[in-house]
Amino acid sequence: MKRVLIITGVLLLTYFLFGFKTGFNYPKNNPSTKPNVIVIMLDDLGYNDVSFNGSTEINTPNIDRIANNGIKFTNAHVSYSVCGPSRAGFITGRYPQRFGFERNPKYKPSRINAGLPLDEKTFAETLPSSYNTGIIGKWHLGAHPNNHPLNRGFDEFYGHLGGGHRYLPEELTIEDSYSVNNENDSYKIWIMQNHTPIKTDQYLTEEFSQEAVSFVQKHATDSDPFFLFLSYNAPHGPLQATQKYLDRFPSLTGNRKIYAAMVSAVDDGVGAILDQLVTSGVEENTIIFFLSDNGGKTQYSNNNPLRGGKSSIYEGGFRVPFAIQYKGTLTPGVYNKPVSALDIYATTIALAEATQNAEKPVDGVNLIPYLTNVNTQEPHSEIYLRKFDQERFSIQKDGFKLVSYMHTGINELYDLKNDIGEKTDIYDANPEIVDELAFIRKNWVSQLKDPVFEGITNPPNYASNSPSEYLINHNFELGNITGWNSWNNGIVNTSSDVKSGNKAGYINANTTGSLKQIMELKANTTYQFKFWYKSKIPGETAVVNIKDEVTGTKFLDDKITTTSSFIQYDKTFTTSNDKNPISLNLFKNIAANRALFADDFEIIEVGNSADQYRIKVEDLTSLNVGENFQARAIEIPLTAWLGKKSWEIINGTGVASVDDKGLVTAENKGMVTLKISALSNPTIFDEIQFEIKETLGIDDKIEINKALFSVDGSNLIDDQISITTYTDLRKVKIQIYSLTGSLVYKKNYNSLSQGNHSFNLNGISKGLYFLTLNSLNTSKTIKFIKK
């Protein structure tokens, strides 16, 4: 295997002449005034699987050197909770939802759109041309030649284009990266050195570490700085480790042991790189970032004390281990304010004095002023996550986090400062906080773009068009018991293999594999689980289980044996006290010469089955003529995924209209009916009746506006303003403007009851201000002075 080790005679001579005169003062090479940058990113690393975050099972002394010599972050998030989108955000400094990168791209070298859009710029495309840029390891930002790292600004590449890879050299059997067109084969491709396939001979993690050491050796003697993205695919599946690393964990067993060994192999590599920086004399002129691309998989990683893991919108999905070393600039310590992986881009281009395209503003910030106390504010006032396909959102601000399942209408609120494990939902007790976070989230979402390419897992991906279709394969995932390394399942549309509708799920013949679904179910609740299964040749066996994704507790664990005709599986199970994601797994564990087909999955809450096939519309009692109301559908049960819905107004004595998003406009007074139904099955619907009232006359409006609210006491305000509202108000917006017209404060409420209300203004400076209260068609403005 080719290895380039450049240690010049001048370097050696300088080392021996001067290296030990004043302690270990190694030669200072790479004398650029701009720093070198190394980003070390792991793949699917658990939050509590490095010892600087408290791990007692996996010792990571070399990774800890970065945290101990620099800043350890306790509140660091990535921009997405799975690999591809997270890396797209990191490498551009922008939320990936802004440019439609919200799915893990399929390995499709023929598809240019299945990757990072060409009008988004990477580090390497933004940094000054003087930087020597390289990426080692995992790319996962598009397999099309136009998206090859060397065509996205990088000078050097040593790695693989896909989302994962096998680690043992004897399993890399395919030479040409562009000859395969599926995930399974993409894991077996030779490593690329720039554009040339390389037949490796080492455990892949060691290969990448050694290549990174060579990169530092080669560029440390340059007069120009370097940027290295060391993108380990470890400990992402398949879980594979050599005996050298397995022997370090005699007390562990199974997948946890292999996973720990993989992390330990990375730690060795990090140590070699840090040592090389010292040897090459560039340690103090190099800023090093360490992080994971998302949370660890709950099957074998440890994300404690966080809730959930990879793919989740809870903290375990996207709060990650994060540390920065920049000797001579950053004083070692702990930083608790919210930071983001997007900040790595912003910090790097600021230190390099690069210019960002004004039409593509970054979402990250330069962290150096914050970490040196030049700026004492929070780097990020909000942290966002949207998962488009699952219709799941989270937003956090001031330590509060709003979690929303838009397809079910379920919302949760957590106080992360006192409940980092997200165990206690305080949604009902804090309507003002909920309204504020929902308003901010809505504004952010309005700036985003829908996904622009098909992903590996692409809900709804229904397995049939049967009446129970909306319960089938929501969040359909591919993988097997050893990790996401065997993609042996999919969708079939051959009529003889489908129970009803047009499609069914299947697991291939001559393989092991699984069908998996992530669900949100109620705690302490009994459900009925049903589906149909068969194989062309009878006698295929499979395991069926339903379990808690966090604790591993199995609520149902069963075996099935197929016949050549569809037969129905029908069992009940009861969930536990924990409110965690639940996984449904149908796993074919014998590679028999027959495929397994499954169709028409249903999960029905026992005792309320009559309510399972319903949509509910939130209550709406009345509107005035000319008013609008954004109606919301709540799907039952929590596993429901009805897809597109049809909104309809049935005019009675009154008249109204509704658009395809559920926005109702009242037109003439009287009673009308609002109806919503599932397009896939119109028999699933709900209706509510409401009254349209006459619009207030001008005189009435004037009176209401006069009496709308008043400021309690004096209009001279200290740090708190109290107002009294004289009637119950809906759709309320409170805004405070400075004398120059700048908006300095805003609050939004779905409703504001008659009575006294107080607002904290300690963040507003002294001066004259205008407070405006808007409620549907009424508004009023008053002046006050902040003392």
mmCIF file of C-alpha atoms in Angstrom, residues 370-555:
data_model
loop_
_atom_site.group_PDB
_atom_site.id
_atom_site.type_symbol
_atom_site.label_atom_id
_atom_site.label_comp_id
_atom_site.label_asym_id
_atom_site.label_seq_id
_atom_site.Cartn_x
_atom_site.Cartn_y
_atom_site.Cartn_z
ATOM 1 C CA TYR A 370 -17.414 33.692 22.975
ATOM 2 C CA LEU A 371 -14.752 31.314 24.268
ATOM 3 C CA THR A 372 -12.367 34.160 25.136
ATOM 4 C CA ASN A 373 -15.126 36.170 26.905
ATOM 5 C CA VAL A 374 -14.976 38.994 24.389
ATOM 6 C CA ASN A 375 -18.648 38.229 23.796
ATOM 7 C CA THR A 376 -20.530 37.075 26.908
ATOM 8 C CA GLN A 377 -23.863 36.464 25.165
ATOM 9 C CA GLU A 378 -25.123 33.045 24.101
ATOM 10 C CA PRO A 379 -23.734 31.978 20.709
ATOM 11 C CA HIS A 380 -27.220 30.748 19.715
ATOM 12 C CA SER A 381 -30.519 32.012 21.054
ATOM 13 C CA GLU A 382 -32.325 29.079 19.388
ATOM 14 C CA ILE A 383 -31.451 25.528 18.324
ATOM 15 C CA TYR A 384 -33.688 23.920 15.681
ATOM 16 C CA LEU A 385 -34.425 20.498 14.265
ATOM 17 C CA ARG A 386 -36.937 19.567 11.577
ATOM 18 C CA LYS A 387 -37.476 16.029 10.291
ATOM 19 C CA PHE A 388 -39.607 16.593 7.219
ATOM 20 C CA ASP A 389 -40.635 13.025 6.452
ATOM 21 C CA GLN A 390 -41.661 12.267 10.006
ATOM 22 C CA GLU A 391 -43.254 15.719 10.501
ATOM 23 C CA ARG A 392 -41.300 16.112 13.732
ATOM 24 C CA PHE A 393 -39.811 19.326 15.068
ATOM 25 C CA SER A 394 -37.930 20.601 18.053
ATOM 26 C CA ILE A 395 -36.893 24.098 19.005
ATOM 27 C CA GLN A 396 -35.076 25.184 22.144
ATOM 28 C CA LYS A 397 -34.587 28.645 23.580
ATOM 29 C CA ASP A 398 -33.587 29.845 27.047
ATOM 30 C CA GLY A 399 -33.302 26.234 28.197
ATOM 31 C CA PHE A 400 -36.852 25.306 27.175
ATOM 32 C CA LYS A 401 -37.448 22.814 24.388
ATOM 33 C CA LEU A 402 -40.666 22.330 22.428
ATOM 34 C CA VAL A 403 -41.070 18.917 20.780
ATOM 35 C CA SER A 404 -43.831 18.617 18.177
ATOM 36 C CA TYR A 405 -45.272 15.652 16.303
ATOM 37 C CA MET A 406 -47.176 17.495 13.621
ATOM 38 C CA HIS A 407 -48.843 14.400 12.155
ATOM 39 C CA THR A 408 -50.454 13.579 15.495
ATOM 40 C CA GLY A 409 -50.881 17.042 17.003
ATOM 41 C CA ILE A 410 -48.857 15.956 20.038
ATOM 42 C CA ASN A 411 -46.620 18.612 21.629
ATOM 43 C CA GLU A 412 -44.271 18.377 24.612
ATOM 44 C CA LEU A 413 -42.264 20.980 26.517
ATOM 45 C CA TYR A 414 -39.147 20.313 28.581
ATOM 46 C CA ASP A 415 -36.959 22.406 30.895
ATOM 47 C CA LEU A 416 -33.517 21.228 29.790
ATOM 48 C CA LYS A 417 -31.693 23.163 32.497
ATOM 49 C CA ASN A 418 -33.371 21.032 35.167
ATOM 50 C CA ASP A 419 -34.441 18.009 33.118
ATOM 51 C CA ILE A 420 -31.750 17.150 30.567
ATOM 52 C CA GLY A 421 -33.251 13.659 30.240
ATOM 53 C CA GLU A 422 -36.576 15.113 29.007
ATOM 54 C CA LYS A 423 -38.578 13.057 31.484
ATOM 55 C CA THR A 424 -41.168 15.604 32.670
ATOM 56 C CA ASP A 425 -43.492 17.210 30.120
ATOM 57 C CA ILE A 426 -44.448 20.730 31.295
ATOM 58 C CA TYR A 427 -46.422 21.676 28.171
ATOM 59 C CA ASP A 428 -49.802 22.281 29.814
ATOM 60 C CA ALA A 429 -48.392 24.496 32.559
ATOM 61 C CA ASN A 430 -46.510 26.911 30.279
ATOM 62 C CA PRO A 431 -48.724 28.178 27.429
ATOM 63 C CA GLU A 432 -46.768 31.439 27.037
ATOM 64 C CA ILE A 433 -43.466 29.609 26.518
ATOM 65 C CA VAL A 434 -45.137 27.168 24.116
ATOM 66 C CA ASP A 435 -46.669 29.979 22.072
ATOM 67 C CA GLU A 436 -43.366 31.852 21.842
ATOM 68 C CA LEU A 437 -41.408 28.767 20.754
ATOM 69 C CA ALA A 438 -44.086 27.755 18.257
ATOM 70 C CA PHE A 439 -44.031 31.251 16.757
ATOM 71 C CA ILE A 440 -40.236 31.243 16.407
ATOM 72 C CA ARG A 441 -40.303 27.749 14.897
ATOM 73 C CA LYS A 442 -42.949 28.784 12.374
ATOM 74 C CA ASN A 443 -40.796 31.708 11.259
ATOM 75 C CA TRP A 444 -37.766 29.414 10.842
ATOM 76 C CA VAL A 445 -39.747 26.810 8.908
ATOM 77 C CA SER A 446 -40.925 29.485 6.473
ATOM 78 C CA GLN A 447 -37.273 29.844 5.363
ATOM 79 C CA LEU A 448 -36.775 26.146 4.606
ATOM 80 C CA LYS A 449 -37.041 23.975 1.528
ATOM 81 C CA ASP A 450 -38.642 20.573 1.064
ATOM 82 C CA PRO A 451 -36.262 17.636 0.441
ATOM 83 C CA VAL A 452 -34.876 17.635 -3.109
ATOM 84 C CA PHE A 453 -33.939 13.960 -3.433
ATOM 85 C CA GLU A 454 -35.203 10.536 -2.444
ATOM 86 C CA GLY A 455 -33.552 9.106 0.631
ATOM 87 C CA ILE A 456 -32.547 5.657 1.863
ATOM 88 C CA THR A 457 -35.514 5.742 4.217
ATOM 89 C CA ASN A 458 -38.237 7.803 2.702
ATOM 90 C CA PRO A 459 -41.576 7.759 4.568
ATOM 91 C CA PRO A 460 -44.375 7.143 4.080
ATOM 92 C CA ASN A 461 -43.105 4.306 1.835
ATOM 93 C CA TYR A 462 -46.369 2.462 2.410
ATOM 94 C CA ALA A 463 -46.503 -1.276 1.889
ATOM 95 C CA SER A 464 -50.096 -1.257 0.592
ATOM 96 C CA ASN A 465 -53.029 0.904 -0.369
ATOM 97 C CA SER A 466 -55.352 -0.946 2.017
ATOM 98 C CA PRO A 467 -57.735 0.917 4.363
ATOM 99 C CA SER A 468 -55.172 0.496 7.138
ATOM 100 C CA GLU A 469 -52.404 1.880 4.923
ATOM 101 C CA TYR A 470 -51.676 4.811 7.185
ATOM 102 C CA LEU A 471 -50.380 2.469 9.903
ATOM 103 C CA ILE A 472 -47.908 0.746 7.609
ATOM 104 C CA ASN A 473 -44.168 1.356 7.478
ATOM 105 C CA HIS A 474 -44.137 4.897 8.786
ATOM 106 C CA ASN A 475 -40.447 5.731 9.224
ATOM 107 C CA PHE A 476 -39.591 2.586 7.248
ATOM 108 C CA GLU A 477 -35.991 1.664 7.955
ATOM 109 C CA LEU A 478 -33.638 -0.866 6.366
ATOM 110 C CA GLY A 479 -31.041 -2.837 8.252
ATOM 111 C CA ASN A 480 -30.398 -6.014 10.209
ATOM 112 C CA ILE A 481 -29.270 -7.174 13.613
ATOM 113 C CA THR A 482 -25.586 -6.374 13.036
ATOM 114 C CA GLY A 483 -26.216 -2.801 11.970
ATOM 115 C CA TRP A 484 -27.094 -0.956 8.798
ATOM 116 C CA ASN A 485 -24.823 -3.065 6.657
ATOM 117 C CA SER A 486 -27.158 -5.469 4.845
ATOM 118 C CA TRP A 487 -29.884 -3.869 2.787
ATOM 119 C CA ASN A 488 -31.913 -6.969 2.106
ATOM 120 C CA ASN A 489 -35.450 -5.665 2.115
ATOM 121 C CA GLY A 490 -37.692 -3.301 0.236
ATOM 122 C CA ILE A 491 -41.057 -2.904 -1.497
ATOM 123 C CA VAL A 492 -42.647 -5.374 -3.935
ATOM 124 C CA ASN A 493 -45.620 -4.708 -6.213
ATOM 125 C CA THR A 494 -46.166 -8.158 -7.754
ATOM 126 C CA SER A 495 -49.845 -8.862 -7.187
ATOM 127 C CA SER A 496 -49.310 -12.427 -5.985
ATOM 128 C CA ASP A 497 -47.022 -11.138 -3.223
ATOM 129 C CA VAL A 498 -49.369 -8.381 -2.016
ATOM 130 C CA LYS A 499 -52.227 -9.011 0.415
ATOM 131 C CA SER A 500 -54.189 -5.883 -0.499
ATOM 132 C CA GLY A 501 -53.594 -2.681 -2.420
ATOM 133 C CA ASN A 502 -50.571 -2.391 -4.711
ATOM 134 C CA LYS A 503 -47.462 -2.946 -2.565
ATOM 135 C CA ALA A 504 -46.049 -5.028 0.271
ATOM 136 C CA GLY A 505 -42.784 -5.139 2.215
ATOM 137 C CA TYR A 506 -40.348 -8.021 1.756
ATOM 138 C CA ILE A 507 -36.999 -9.452 2.865
ATOM 139 C CA ASN A 508 -34.891 -11.038 0.126
ATOM 140 C CA ALA A 509 -34.299 -14.730 -0.418
ATOM 141 C CA ASN A 510 -30.895 -16.164 0.597
ATOM 142 C CA THR A 511 -30.367 -13.328 3.067
ATOM 143 C CA THR A 512 -31.025 -12.280 6.605
ATOM 144 C CA GLY A 513 -32.617 -8.902 7.072
ATOM 145 C CA SER A 514 -35.392 -6.939 8.730
ATOM 146 C CA LEU A 515 -38.348 -4.651 8.354
ATOM 147 C CA LYS A 516 -38.312 -2.035 11.087
ATOM 148 C CA GLN A 517 -40.678 0.718 12.152
ATOM 149 C CA ILE A 518 -40.242 3.394 14.830
ATOM 150 C CA MET A 519 -43.453 4.385 16.606
ATOM 151 C CA GLU A 520 -44.641 6.710 19.350
ATOM 152 C CA LEU A 521 -47.057 4.812 21.606
ATOM 153 C CA LYS A 522 -48.726 5.623 24.903
ATOM 154 C CA ALA A 523 -47.236 4.365 28.172
ATOM 155 C CA ASN A 524 -49.046 1.652 30.171
ATOM 156 C CA THR A 525 -51.352 0.898 27.266
ATOM 157 C CA THR A 526 -52.415 -2.357 25.626
ATOM 158 C CA TYR A 527 -52.322 -2.598 21.830
ATOM 159 C CA GLN A 528 -53.368 -5.185 19.284
ATOM 160 C CA PHE A 529 -50.740 -5.882 16.608
ATOM 161 C CA LYS A 530 -51.755 -7.479 13.302
ATOM 162 C CA PHE A 531 -50.147 -8.101 9.909
ATOM 163 C CA TRP A 532 -50.204 -10.690 7.081
ATOM 164 C CA TYR A 533 -47.184 -12.761 5.990
ATOM 165 C CA LYS A 534 -46.157 -15.494 3.515
ATOM 166 C CA SER A 535 -43.265 -16.825 1.424
ATOM 167 C CA LYS A 536 -43.248 -18.393 -2.043
ATOM 168 C CA ILE A 537 -41.650 -21.524 -0.626
ATOM 169 C CA PRO A 538 -43.223 -22.372 2.761
ATOM 170 C CA GLY A 539 -41.172 -22.840 5.878
ATOM 171 C CA GLU A 540 -39.400 -19.465 6.201
ATOM 172 C CA THR A 541 -38.950 -18.453 9.830
ATOM 173 C CA ALA A 542 -38.657 -14.996 11.344
ATOM 174 C CA VAL A 543 -38.647 -13.216 14.678
ATOM 175 C CA VAL A 544 -41.261 -10.621 15.594
ATOM 176 C CA ASN A 545 -40.579 -8.251 18.446
ATOM 177 C CA ILE A 546 -41.752 -4.887 19.728
ATOM 178 C CA LYS A 547 -39.437 -3.171 22.167
ATOM 179 C CA ASP A 548 -38.494 0.057 23.912
ATOM 180 C CA GLU A 549 -35.679 1.617 21.843
ATOM 181 C CA VAL A 550 -34.019 3.186 24.902
ATOM 182 C CA THR A 551 -34.262 0.503 27.595
ATOM 183 C CA GLY A 552 -34.359 -2.510 25.268
ATOM 184 C CA THR A 553 -37.404 -3.913 27.106
ATOM 185 C CA LYS A 554 -39.348 -6.249 24.817
ATOM 186 C CA PHE A 555 -43.142 -6.008 25.000
#
